[in-house]
Tab-separated table of C-alpha atoms in Angstrom:
chain	number	residue	atom	x	y	z
Q	1328	PRO	CA	14.146	179.128	268.788
Q	1329	PRO	CA	16.074	179.009	265.044
Q	1330	ASN	CA	13.889	178.296	262.090
Q	1331	ILE	CA	16.173	175.960	259.872
Q	1332	LEU	CA	15.755	175.105	256.596
Q	1333	PHE	CA	18.269	172.887	255.105
Q	1334	ILE	CA	18.814	172.663	251.793
Q	1335	LEU	CA	21.090	169.362	250.105
Q	1336	VAL	CA	21.658	169.096	246.756
Q	1337	ASP	CA	22.157	166.451	244.485
Q	1338	ASP	CA	26.187	165.051	243.077
Q	1339	TRP	CA	26.640	168.980	243.023
Q	1340	GLY	CA	30.426	169.450	241.195
Q	1341	TYR	CA	32.812	171.099	243.719
Q	1342	GLN	CA	33.847	173.699	241.201
Q	1343	ASP	CA	29.903	173.943	240.277
Q	1344	VAL	CA	29.079	177.945	241.639
Q	1345	GLY	CA	29.295	180.777	240.515
Q	1346	PHE	CA	31.648	181.594	244.235
Q	1347	ARG	CA	34.149	178.598	242.911
Q	1348	GLY	CA	34.863	181.134	239.930
Q	1349	SER	CA	32.862	178.729	237.585
Q	1350	ASN	CA	30.903	178.998	234.195
Q	1351	ILE	CA	27.558	178.223	236.580
Q	1352	LYS	CA	25.822	181.549	237.250
Q	1353	THR	CA	24.156	180.770	241.021
Q	1354	PRO	CA	24.090	184.298	241.910
Q	1355	GLU	CA	21.095	184.121	244.784
Q	1356	MET	CA	23.805	181.167	246.558
Q	1357	ASP	CA	25.828	183.562	245.774
Q	1358	ALA	CA	25.481	186.112	247.649
Q	1359	LEU	CA	24.081	184.076	250.746
Q	1360	ALA	CA	26.974	182.693	251.224
Q	1361	GLY	CA	28.759	186.404	250.640
Q	1362	SER	CA	27.156	187.048	253.197
Q	1363	GLY	CA	27.095	184.098	255.610
Q	1364	VAL	CA	29.851	181.662	256.355
Q	1365	ILE	CA	31.314	179.389	253.796
Q	1366	LEU	CA	33.021	176.545	255.295
Q	1367	GLU	CA	35.622	174.706	253.048
Q	1368	ASN	CA	36.124	171.957	254.426
Q	1369	HIS	CA	32.854	170.769	255.049
Q	1370	TYR	CA	32.730	166.246	254.740
Q	1371	VAL	CA	29.847	163.889	252.989
Q	1372	SER	CA	29.490	160.236	252.446
Q	1373	SER	CA	31.108	159.878	248.629
Q	1374	ILE	CA	27.370	158.563	248.337
Q	1375	CYS	CA	24.142	159.606	248.122
Q	1376	ALA	CA	22.287	157.846	250.483
Q	1377	PRO	CA	25.047	157.424	253.724
Q	1378	THR	CA	25.440	161.341	253.172
Q	1379	ARG	CA	21.228	161.612	254.299
Q	1380	ALA	CA	21.543	159.084	257.705
Q	1381	SER	CA	24.101	160.964	258.819
Q	1382	LEU	CA	22.549	164.537	258.222
Q	1383	LEU	CA	19.891	162.720	259.768
Q	1384	THR	CA	21.037	161.267	262.808
Q	1385	GLY	CA	23.917	162.827	263.648
Q	1386	ARG	CA	26.395	159.090	263.972
Q	1387	TYR	CA	28.595	157.810	261.083
Q	1388	PRO	CA	26.894	155.537	258.477
Q	1389	ILE	CA	28.598	152.438	260.244
Q	1390	ARG	CA	26.694	152.835	262.961
Q	1391	THR	CA	23.538	152.773	260.626
Q	1392	GLY	CA	24.768	150.140	258.215
Q	1393	TYR	CA	24.682	152.598	255.333
Q	1394	TRP	CA	28.423	152.153	255.162
Q	1395	ASN	CA	26.990	149.464	252.650
Q	1396	GLY	CA	25.601	151.939	250.303
Q	1397	ASN	CA	22.663	153.116	248.817
Q	1398	VAL	CA	19.223	151.706	249.676
Q	1399	ARG	CA	18.824	150.117	246.394
Q	1400	LEU	CA	14.823	150.735	245.209
Q	1401	VAL	CA	14.674	146.770	245.403
Q	1402	LYS	CA	16.025	145.913	248.635
Q	1403	PRO	CA	13.657	146.331	251.663
Q	1404	TRP	CA	15.834	147.811	254.878
Q	1405	GLY	CA	16.135	151.535	255.246
Q	1406	LEU	CA	17.585	152.884	258.678
Q	1407	PRO	CA	16.781	151.293	261.172
Q	1408	PRO	CA	14.004	152.183	263.685
Q	1409	GLU	CA	15.451	153.571	266.339
Q	1410	GLU	CA	17.754	155.953	265.573
Q	1411	THR	CA	16.102	159.189	266.458
Q	1412	THR	CA	15.733	161.518	263.825
Q	1413	MET	CA	16.814	164.770	262.955
Q	1414	ALA	CA	13.306	165.889	262.321
Q	1415	GLU	CA	12.331	163.680	265.541
Q	1416	MET	CA	14.348	165.539	268.436
Q	1417	LEU	CA	13.505	168.555	267.031
Q	1418	ARG	CA	9.353	168.290	266.856
Q	1419	ARG	CA	10.362	167.322	270.224
Q	1420	ARG	CA	11.594	171.454	270.955
Q	1421	GLY	CA	8.427	171.794	268.993
Q	1422	TYR	CA	9.105	172.186	265.831
Q	1423	SER	CA	6.247	171.464	262.814
Q	1424	THR	CA	8.670	169.299	260.254
Q	1425	HIS	CA	9.409	168.513	257.079
Q	1426	ALA	CA	10.703	166.690	254.431
Q	1427	VAL	CA	10.802	167.968	251.036
Q	1428	GLY	CA	12.510	165.971	248.418
Q	1429	LYS	CA	14.182	163.534	247.477
Q	1430	TRP	CA	13.981	160.712	250.819
Q	1431	HIS	CA	16.526	157.586	249.965
Q	1432	LEU	CA	16.453	156.221	253.402
Q	1433	GLY	CA	13.793	153.011	253.350
Q	1434	PHE	CA	9.961	152.786	252.409
Q	1435	HIS	CA	9.823	148.696	252.815
Q	1436	LYS	CA	7.760	149.063	256.417
Q	1437	GLU	CA	5.284	152.268	257.329
Q	1438	GLU	CA	8.237	152.597	260.142
Q	1439	TYR	CA	10.819	153.961	257.720
Q	1440	LEU	CA	8.520	155.920	255.948
Q	1441	PRO	CA	9.280	159.842	256.712
Q	1442	VAL	CA	6.126	160.755	258.473
Q	1443	ARG	CA	6.652	157.948	260.701
Q	1444	ARG	CA	10.924	159.193	261.147
Q	1445	GLY	CA	10.201	162.918	262.952
Q	1446	PHE	CA	8.398	164.734	259.226
Q	1447	ASP	CA	4.386	166.537	259.892
Q	1448	THR	CA	4.935	166.362	255.970
Q	1449	PHE	CA	6.762	164.476	253.213
Q	1450	LEU	CA	6.764	165.756	249.871
Q	1451	GLY	CA	8.486	164.052	246.532
Q	1452	PHE	CA	10.280	160.662	245.843
Q	1453	MET	CA	10.623	157.270	248.414
Q	1454	THR	CA	13.272	155.464	246.289
Q	1455	SER	CA	16.720	156.168	244.999
Q	1456	CYS	CA	18.296	158.303	241.704
Q	1457	THR	CA	17.788	157.879	238.633
Q	1458	GLU	CA	14.246	158.872	238.975
Q	1459	ASP	CA	12.774	161.420	235.784
Q	1460	HIS	CA	12.978	164.545	236.422
Q	1461	PHE	CA	9.921	165.173	234.656
Q	1462	GLN	CA	7.669	162.098	234.335
Q	1463	HIS	CA	8.869	160.565	237.781
Q	1464	THR	CA	9.476	157.641	236.964
Q	1465	ILE	CA	11.592	155.184	237.418
Q	1466	LEU	CA	13.415	151.932	235.209
Q	1467	LEU	CA	12.831	148.395	236.447
Q	1468	SER	CA	13.375	145.181	234.682
Q	1469	GLU	CA	9.535	143.804	232.786
Q	1470	GLU	CA	8.915	141.399	235.585
Q	1471	MET	CA	9.270	144.288	238.279
Q	1472	GLY	CA	6.923	146.473	235.913
Q	1473	GLY	CA	9.406	147.726	233.516
Q	1474	GLU	CA	9.343	151.908	234.459
Q	1475	VAL	CA	7.059	152.148	237.421
Q	1476	PHE	CA	5.149	156.167	239.020
Q	1477	ASP	CA	7.535	157.219	242.467
Q	1478	PHE	CA	5.872	160.316	243.118
Q	1479	ARG	CA	3.908	161.558	247.011
Q	1480	LYS	CA	2.033	163.793	249.340
Q	1481	GLN	CA	2.354	162.079	253.475
Q	1482	HIS	CA	0.914	164.062	256.334
Q	1483	VAL	CA	-0.214	161.864	259.239
Q	1484	THR	CA	-4.351	162.181	260.311
Q	1485	ASP	CA	-4.903	163.167	264.337
Q	1486	ARG	CA	-6.273	159.244	264.429
Q	1487	ASP	CA	-2.049	158.670	263.633
Q	1488	GLU	CA	-3.248	157.334	260.287
Q	1489	ILE	CA	-1.056	157.912	256.839
Q	1490	ARG	CA	-2.428	159.617	254.627
Q	1491	ASP	CA	-0.718	158.820	250.980
Q	1492	GLU	CA	-1.224	160.812	247.982
Q	1493	VAL	CA	-0.027	159.460	244.572
Q	1494	LEU	CA	0.534	162.609	242.864
Q	1495	TYR	CA	-0.110	161.332	238.918
Q	1496	GLY	CA	-0.764	165.341	238.167
Q	1497	MET	CA	2.819	166.429	238.317
Q	1498	ARG	CA	3.836	164.357	235.420
Q	1499	GLY	CA	5.437	167.058	232.859
Q	1500	LYS	CA	6.195	169.557	235.828
Q	1501	HIS	CA	10.414	169.441	236.571
Q	1502	SER	CA	11.081	168.195	239.860
Q	1503	ALA	CA	13.660	171.357	240.951
Q	1504	ASP	CA	10.044	173.685	240.469
Q	1505	ILE	CA	7.494	171.117	242.325
Q	1506	PHE	CA	10.322	171.239	245.304
Q	1507	THR	CA	10.887	175.443	245.321
Q	1508	ASN	CA	6.154	175.384	245.342
Q	1509	ARG	CA	5.852	172.681	247.923
Q	1510	THR	CA	9.023	175.118	250.325
Q	1511	ILE	CA	6.774	177.991	249.224
Q	1512	GLU	CA	3.246	176.940	250.624
Q	1513	ILE	CA	4.861	175.299	253.943
Q	1514	LEU	CA	6.901	178.674	254.567
Q	1515	GLN	CA	2.836	180.611	253.675
Q	1516	ASP	CA	0.974	178.316	255.488
Q	1517	HIS	CA	3.479	178.235	259.093
Q	1518	ASP	CA	2.000	179.236	262.042
Q	1519	PRO	CA	4.783	181.985	263.318
Q	1520	SER	CA	4.700	180.510	266.274
Q	1521	ARG	CA	5.666	177.308	266.297
Q	1522	PRO	CA	9.821	177.181	264.517
Q	1523	VAL	CA	10.026	175.043	261.608
Q	1524	PHE	CA	12.392	172.760	260.069
Q	1525	VAL	CA	12.266	172.171	256.508
Q	1526	TYR	CA	14.174	168.985	254.726
Q	1527	LEU	CA	14.435	170.263	251.692
Q	1528	ALA	CA	16.516	167.949	249.603
Q	1529	TYR	CA	16.530	168.476	245.458
Q	1530	SER	CA	16.975	165.817	243.268
Q	1531	SER	CA	18.526	167.871	241.274
Q	1532	VAL	CA	21.528	168.166	239.501
Q	1533	HIS	CA	21.627	164.057	239.493
Q	1534	SER	CA	21.241	162.508	236.427
Q	1535	PRO	CA	19.340	162.452	234.410
Q	1536	VAL	CA	20.555	165.414	233.121
Q	1537	GLU	CA	17.224	167.332	232.205
Q	1538	VAL	CA	15.671	170.659	231.832
Q	1539	SER	CA	13.098	172.447	229.575
Q	1540	ASP	CA	14.411	174.177	226.141
Q	1541	GLY	CA	13.218	177.203	227.987
Q	1542	ASP	CA	15.410	176.625	231.325
Q	1543	LEU	CA	18.503	175.355	228.751
Q	1544	GLN	CA	18.546	178.849	227.292
Q	1545	LYS	CA	17.326	180.190	229.968
Q	1546	PHE	CA	20.567	179.370	232.354
Q	1547	ALA	CA	22.830	178.153	230.189
Q	1548	GLY	CA	22.247	180.038	226.922
Q	1549	HIS	CA	26.326	181.426	227.574
Q	1550	LEU	CA	27.714	178.064	227.161
Q	1551	ARG	CA	26.101	177.153	223.604
Q	1552	GLY	CA	29.210	176.268	221.153
Q	1553	LYS	CA	31.158	176.661	224.203
Q	1554	VAL	CA	30.723	173.433	226.121
Q	1555	SER	CA	28.999	170.297	225.180
Q	1556	GLN	CA	25.221	169.918	225.650
Q	1557	GLU	CA	25.124	167.896	228.787
Q	1558	ARG	CA	27.724	170.456	230.175
Q	1559	GLN	CA	24.598	173.307	229.632
Q	1560	THR	CA	22.054	170.937	230.519
Q	1561	LEU	CA	23.408	170.191	233.919
Q	1562	ALA	CA	24.466	174.352	234.433
Q	1563	ALA	CA	20.627	174.992	233.669
Q	1564	MET	CA	20.087	172.356	236.358
Q	1565	VAL	CA	22.366	173.620	238.856
Q	1566	SER	CA	21.263	177.795	238.085
Q	1567	LYS	CA	17.772	176.184	237.418
Q	1568	VAL	CA	17.883	175.830	241.531
Q	1569	ASP	CA	19.532	179.058	242.562
Q	1570	GLU	CA	16.439	180.497	241.541
Q	1571	GLY	CA	14.472	178.368	243.322
Q	1572	VAL	CA	16.600	178.726	246.795
Q	1573	GLY	CA	16.087	182.446	245.566
Q	1574	ARG	CA	12.294	182.501	245.735
Q	1575	ILE	CA	12.206	180.681	248.670
Q	1576	MET	CA	14.519	183.363	250.575
Q	1577	LYS	CA	12.013	186.163	248.338
Q	1578	GLU	CA	9.162	184.151	250.408
Q	1579	LEU	CA	11.184	183.944	254.120
Q	1580	ARG	CA	11.495	187.794	253.776
Q	1581	ARG	CA	7.979	188.713	252.887
Q	1582	SER	CA	6.347	186.556	255.855
Q	1583	GLY	CA	8.663	187.734	258.322
Q	1584	LEU	CA	10.689	183.985	259.357
Q	1585	TYR	CA	14.035	185.493	258.287
Q	1586	ASP	CA	15.700	187.933	260.885
Q	1587	ASN	CA	14.947	184.400	262.676
Q	1588	THR	CA	15.661	181.845	260.454
Q	1589	LEU	CA	18.756	179.747	259.764
Q	1590	VAL	CA	20.037	178.482	255.800
Q	1591	VAL	CA	22.287	175.515	255.372
Q	1592	VAL	CA	23.399	175.264	251.739
Q	1593	SER	CA	24.470	171.729	251.121
Q	1594	SER	CA	26.543	169.398	247.963
Q	1595	ASP	CA	25.607	165.843	249.457
Q	1596	ASN	CA	28.605	164.031	247.398
Q	1597	GLY	CA	31.454	165.309	244.751
Q	1598	GLY	CA	30.156	165.490	241.426
Q	1599	VAL	CA	30.180	163.409	238.632
Q	1600	ILE	CA	33.785	164.035	236.935
Q	1601	THR	CA	31.964	163.175	233.049
Q	1602	HIS	CA	29.628	166.369	233.333
Q	1603	SER	CA	30.848	168.320	235.974
Q	1604	SER	CA	33.693	170.036	237.975
Q	1605	ASN	CA	34.647	168.841	241.593
Q	1606	TYR	CA	38.254	171.631	240.657
Q	1607	PRO	CA	40.532	171.356	241.832
Q	1608	LEU	CA	40.119	168.375	243.959
Q	1609	ARG	CA	40.805	165.445	242.946
Q	1610	GLY	CA	38.739	162.249	242.201
Q	1611	THR	CA	33.821	162.180	241.559
Q	1612	LYS	CA	31.378	160.625	243.492
Q	1613	ARG	CA	31.995	157.734	245.261
Q	1614	SER	CA	35.596	157.711	245.450
Q	1615	LEU	CA	37.443	158.570	248.463
Q	1616	TYR	CA	40.080	161.919	247.248
Q	1617	GLU	CA	38.787	164.892	247.916
Q	1618	GLY	CA	35.640	165.502	244.995
Q	1619	GLY	CA	34.066	162.565	246.288
Q	1620	VAL	CA	33.540	163.447	249.624
Q	1621	ARG	CA	34.183	167.272	251.054
Q	1622	SER	CA	31.209	168.616	249.481
Q	1623	ILE	CA	29.674	172.988	248.732
Q	1624	ALA	CA	28.581	174.339	252.382
Q	1625	PHE	CA	28.306	177.697	253.988
Q	1626	LEU	CA	25.829	179.277	256.299
Q	1627	HIS	CA	23.355	182.075	255.705
Q	1628	SER	CA	21.394	183.836	258.440
Q	1629	PRO	CA	20.880	186.908	259.952
Q	1630	LEU	CA	21.647	185.256	263.649
Q	1631	LEU	CA	25.988	185.034	262.530
Q	1632	PRO	CA	27.493	188.060	264.431
Q	1633	ARG	CA	30.364	187.577	261.561
Q	1634	LYS	CA	29.549	187.110	258.081
Q	1635	GLY	CA	31.273	187.413	254.459
Q	1636	ILE	CA	34.493	184.915	255.797
Q	1637	VAL	CA	35.377	181.584	255.042
Q	1638	SER	CA	35.547	179.183	257.684
Q	1639	LYS	CA	39.044	176.437	257.552
Q	1640	GLU	CA	37.718	174.706	259.862
Q	1641	ILE	CA	36.735	170.882	258.986
Q	1642	PHE	CA	33.085	169.720	259.099
Q	1643	HIS	CA	31.195	167.012	258.780
Q	1644	VAL	CA	27.546	166.844	258.769
Q	1645	VAL	CA	26.677	164.364	260.841
Q	1646	ASP	CA	27.742	167.505	263.781
Q	1647	TRP	CA	24.206	169.887	261.729
Q	1648	TYR	CA	22.454	167.637	264.547
Q	1649	SER	CA	24.563	168.516	267.701
Q	1650	THR	CA	23.754	172.040	266.462
Q	1651	PHE	CA	20.827	172.116	266.285
Q	1652	GLN	CA	19.639	170.194	268.757
Q	1653	ARG	CA	21.701	172.981	271.423
Q	1654	LEU	CA	20.446	176.018	269.407
Q	1655	SER	CA	16.861	174.192	269.891
Q	1656	GLY	CA	16.533	174.391	273.346
Q	1657	ARG	CA	14.567	172.050	275.655
Q	1658	GLU	CA	12.073	169.353	275.727
Q	1659	VAL	CA	8.533	170.682	275.097
Q	1660	GLU	CA	5.761	168.489	275.485
Q	1661	VAL	CA	4.638	166.496	272.627
Q	1662	GLU	CA	1.499	164.642	271.330
Q	1663	GLU	CA	0.068	161.946	273.217
Q	1664	ARG	CA	0.297	159.800	270.191
Q	1665	GLU	CA	4.197	161.110	269.838
Q	1666	THR	CA	5.301	158.463	273.498
Q	1667	GLY	CA	5.242	155.575	273.526
Q	1668	ARG	CA	7.516	156.371	269.938
Q	1669	ARG	CA	10.120	158.000	272.390
Q	1670	LYS	CA	13.774	156.695	271.904
Q	1671	THR	CA	16.577	156.809	273.866
Q	1672	GLN	CA	19.426	158.864	272.431
Q	1673	LEU	CA	21.979	156.662	270.806
Q	1674	GLU	CA	25.694	158.104	270.777
Q	1675	LEU	CA	26.212	161.313	268.518
Q	1676	ASP	CA	29.337	161.696	265.746
Q	1677	GLY	CA	28.595	164.801	265.776
Q	1678	VAL	CA	29.482	167.490	267.729
Q	1679	ASP	CA	28.245	171.667	267.827
Q	1680	ILE	CA	29.802	174.003	265.224
Q	1681	TRP	CA	27.592	176.974	266.289
Q	1682	GLY	CA	30.828	178.644	267.906
Q	1683	ALA	CA	33.192	177.796	264.881
Q	1684	ILE	CA	31.407	178.999	261.817
Q	1685	ALA	CA	30.340	181.924	264.104
Q	1686	THR	CA	32.924	183.439	266.539
Q	1687	GLY	CA	35.908	181.827	264.770
Q	1688	SER	CA	36.187	178.741	268.619
Q	1689	PRO	CA	38.360	176.217	267.735
Q	1690	LEU	CA	36.707	172.861	268.031
Q	1691	SER	CA	38.143	169.964	270.487
Q	1692	ARG	CA	38.146	167.639	268.161
Q	1693	SER	CA	40.179	166.960	265.370
Q	1694	GLU	CA	39.285	164.229	263.350
Q	1695	VAL	CA	37.114	162.679	260.547
Q	1696	LEU	CA	35.936	158.952	259.691
Q	1697	LEU	CA	35.130	158.913	256.186
Q	1698	ASN	CA	34.668	156.323	255.510
Q	1699	TYR	CA	35.011	152.424	256.414
Q	1700	GLY	CA	33.705	148.861	255.903
Q	1701	HIS	CA	34.034	145.684	255.865
Q	1702	LYS	CA	32.867	141.968	254.275
Q	1703	ASP	CA	32.227	140.708	257.366
Q	1704	HIS	CA	29.200	143.020	257.894
Q	1705	CYS	CA	27.978	142.674	254.345
Q	1706	HIS	CA	25.224	140.212	253.765
Q	1707	GLU	CA	24.915	140.545	250.260
Q	1708	CYS	CA	27.598	142.587	249.003
Q	1709	HIS	CA	28.634	139.433	246.819
Q	1710	HIS	CA	25.929	139.984	244.388
Q	1711	THR	CA	25.865	143.729	243.869
Q	1712	LYS	CA	27.060	144.787	240.370
Q	1713	ILE	CA	28.618	147.816	242.043
Q	1714	PRO	CA	30.239	146.881	245.533
Q	1715	PRO	CA	30.647	149.088	248.637
Q	1716	ASP	CA	34.256	150.763	249.272
Q	1717	TYR	CA	35.138	148.694	252.327
Q	1718	GLY	CA	38.336	151.371	251.625
Q	1719	PHE	CA	39.210	153.322	255.056
Q	1720	ALA	CA	39.766	157.292	255.396
Q	1721	VAL	CA	39.943	159.506	257.615
Q	1722	ARG	CA	40.891	163.068	257.849
Q	1723	ARG	CA	43.517	164.431	262.028
Q	1724	GLY	CA	43.447	167.654	261.062
Q	1725	LYS	CA	46.519	168.618	257.938
Q	1726	TRP	CA	46.417	164.817	257.264
Q	1727	LYS	CA	44.263	162.561	255.276
Q	1728	PHE	CA	45.089	159.110	255.782
Q	1729	ILE	CA	43.608	156.048	252.916
Q	1730	GLU	CA	43.594	153.103	252.819
Q	1731	ASN	CA	42.352	150.021	250.233
Q	1732	THR	CA	39.997	151.462	248.322
Q	1733	GLN	CA	38.149	149.838	245.774
Q	1734	TYR	CA	37.673	152.848	243.716
Q	1735	ARG	CA	41.035	154.661	243.261
Q	1736	SER	CA	41.281	157.759	241.231
Q	1737	THR	CA	43.748	159.682	239.522
Q	1738	LYS	CA	41.552	161.721	237.700
Q	1739	PHE	CA	41.255	165.398	238.694
Q	1740	SER	CA	38.775	168.096	237.491
Q	1741	THR	CA	38.972	170.715	234.463
Q	1742	LYS	CA	38.248	174.280	236.177
Q	1743	ASN	CA	35.135	175.239	233.768
Q	1744	CYS	CA	34.525	172.040	232.620
Q	1745	GLU	CA	33.671	171.255	228.964
Q	1746	GLY	CA	31.837	168.409	229.613
Q	1747	HIS	CA	32.673	166.151	227.181
Q	1748	TRP	CA	34.157	162.551	228.664
Q	1749	ASP	CA	37.821	163.254	227.584
Q	1750	ARG	CA	37.730	166.865	228.855
Q	1751	CYS	CA	36.212	167.465	232.849
Q	1752	PHE	CA	39.385	165.600	233.720
Q	1753	ILE	CA	42.615	165.772	233.638
Q	1754	LEU	CA	44.668	161.617	234.073
Q	1755	LYS	CA	48.331	161.925	236.530
Q	1756	GLY	CA	49.865	158.360	235.772
Q	1757	GLY	CA	51.546	156.538	238.134
Q	1758	HIS	CA	50.679	153.503	240.194
Q	1759	VAL	CA	48.360	154.285	242.357
Q	1760	GLU	CA	49.852	152.378	246.508
Q	1761	LYS	CA	47.420	150.633	248.922
Q	1762	THR	CA	48.359	153.028	251.892
Q	1763	GLU	CA	48.647	156.516	251.359
Q	1764	LEU	CA	48.525	159.991	253.223
Q	1765	TYR	CA	48.367	163.408	252.318
Q	1766	ASN	CA	48.959	166.525	253.836
Q	1767	LEU	CA	46.021	168.505	253.398
Q	1768	GLU	CA	47.256	171.884	253.665
Q	1769	LEU	CA	50.614	171.578	251.662
Q	1770	ASP	CA	48.968	169.144	249.018
Q	1771	PRO	CA	44.810	170.048	248.076
Q	1772	ARG	CA	44.658	168.035	245.688
Q	1773	GLU	CA	46.605	164.877	246.709
Q	1774	GLU	CA	48.870	164.288	244.323
Q	1775	VAL	CA	52.156	163.326	246.289
Q	1776	ASN	CA	51.684	160.179	248.826
Q	1777	VAL	CA	53.448	160.358	251.418
Q	1778	ALA	CA	52.728	157.344	253.477
Q	1779	ARG	CA	56.947	156.502	252.713
Q	1780	LEU	CA	57.441	159.456	254.647
Q	1781	HIS	CA	55.738	159.642	257.990
Q	1782	GLY	CA	55.657	155.948	259.036
Q	1783	ASP	CA	54.945	157.289	262.280
Q	1784	VAL	CA	51.676	159.500	261.194
Q	1785	VAL	CA	50.344	155.491	259.025
Q	1786	GLU	CA	51.167	154.216	261.993
Q	1787	ALA	CA	48.449	156.045	263.998
Q	1788	LEU	CA	45.338	156.628	261.756
Q	1789	ARG	CA	45.621	153.079	261.106
Q	1790	HIS	CA	45.282	151.959	264.374
Q	1791	ARG	CA	42.131	154.366	264.384
Q	1792	LYS	CA	40.573	151.079	261.693
Q	1793	ASP	CA	40.269	148.799	265.640
Q	1794	HIS	CA	38.320	151.404	267.531
Q	1795	TYR	CA	37.070	152.508	263.994
Q	1796	TYR	CA	35.863	148.307	263.254
Q	1797	ASP	CA	34.097	147.979	267.088
Q	1798	LEU	CA	30.840	150.197	265.768
Q	1799	ILE	CA	30.707	149.064	262.863
Q	1800	ARG	CA	26.667	147.877	262.447
Q	1801	PRO	CA	25.787	144.899	259.628
Q	1802	LEU	CA	24.391	145.493	257.083
Q	1803	TYR	CA	20.595	145.694	257.956
Q	1804	GLU	CA	19.096	142.095	257.540
Q	1805	LEU	CA	17.570	141.933	254.691
Q	1806	GLN	CA	13.836	140.167	255.282
Q	1807	PRO	CA	10.698	138.922	252.487
Q	1808	ILE	CA	8.755	141.732	251.679
Q	1809	HIS	CA	7.839	141.621	248.395
Q	1810	LEU	CA	8.391	144.901	245.938
Q	1811	ASN	CA	4.132	144.888	244.567
Q	1812	VAL	CA	3.104	147.614	241.715
Q	1813	THR	CA	-0.334	148.560	240.822
Q	1814	ASN	CA	-1.648	151.227	238.409
Q	1815	GLY	CA	1.679	151.915	237.936
Q	1816	THR	CA	3.112	153.102	240.634
Q	1817	ILE	CA	4.872	151.299	244.028
Q	1818	PHE	CA	4.009	149.856	246.955
Q	1819	TRP	CA	5.792	146.969	249.193
């Protein structure tokens, strides 16, 4: 079975990579994508946690409660325990499994921690998104403890106990460096007689946008005086991730693992267009337009029979589970302590896309769900500052259908965004209608709503809501558990 390295970059704008013509320097990833397969139509959710849940379960967010959005820090819920994660599936097939970086899938009970969801080890942070990249703190209200520290290393001992180490010594070190170094350490320590799966979830380039002065000069000095300070810093963050990917690839080659490794790189959603660019796409993170849900993605591997191509097939992040499941072979015997945790594999929404990527064979599936939610299934939506988007969005072939989205956008990213809030996008006037239909083959920027011209297509796709409605899982019931702050770090 192949080794698998899956790299997820946070809030990475669709154009913010060199091979899309950006002024941001990413030579390592440009080389990997250029000698691999670029996935032109790779879809994710419009925000962080739902994409992560879909990747690790192979199931749409409507099935896991994640249509409701992100796991907010003070809410005790997470990825339902009955879900079989990609790590659990691969460990049954003999893989050593490691999670590095941002978790964001629940931590209020032990069974929600990464090392109870199939990962042998974890290093990173449990909480959501606005963690300081150097201090590894997140700001809560004063009554909840104010600024708290969230950075830890975990593994399960031979006695089936979790060893949890809070890494105060990491203060002052940038998260991208820490996560890169940990991934290299995993590869150096790996027993080559077993396949390895590493899920590397960088917290870059999510806000707060920050790097050291040295890295700013090193990676974005060519942009000084040409774009805003925030845009320069964002560019340096992207280039810092790129450098880390290059270092990891060097270790894969040195260790002899490279020849049997699949490397997938993707963003978790579109960029925030006050400082990122999703050019030429419409919309931003949190919107259901292409700029929010279509990601940078590519696969690189010596195992690919064809390389240096761009695939225009329609893929979704849920597909990687089914793909890795087939490529990883049969299950093997597991440790006795695992037998009591065996779960029934729930129905998958993804399909095996290896043939489509590797040989160009067509997929039997032509439709992917991009979003759906319903107030009937939300227990807390009335008292959240940023409610989930109940809008329905689906792509079938060339057609993209959107209805009732809360986050309508007429913003289009500009090329090589200058980083000023009013210069990263252009506004196109006109009323945004409740029902939208776009022919993405002719109109990839979603500029012309053709719903009134193709009533038959609208009705056919609208009827798909009934099918998906029956699959919606209510928001995981909140439980009366209290968040505690001890010695400046967080625990439930």
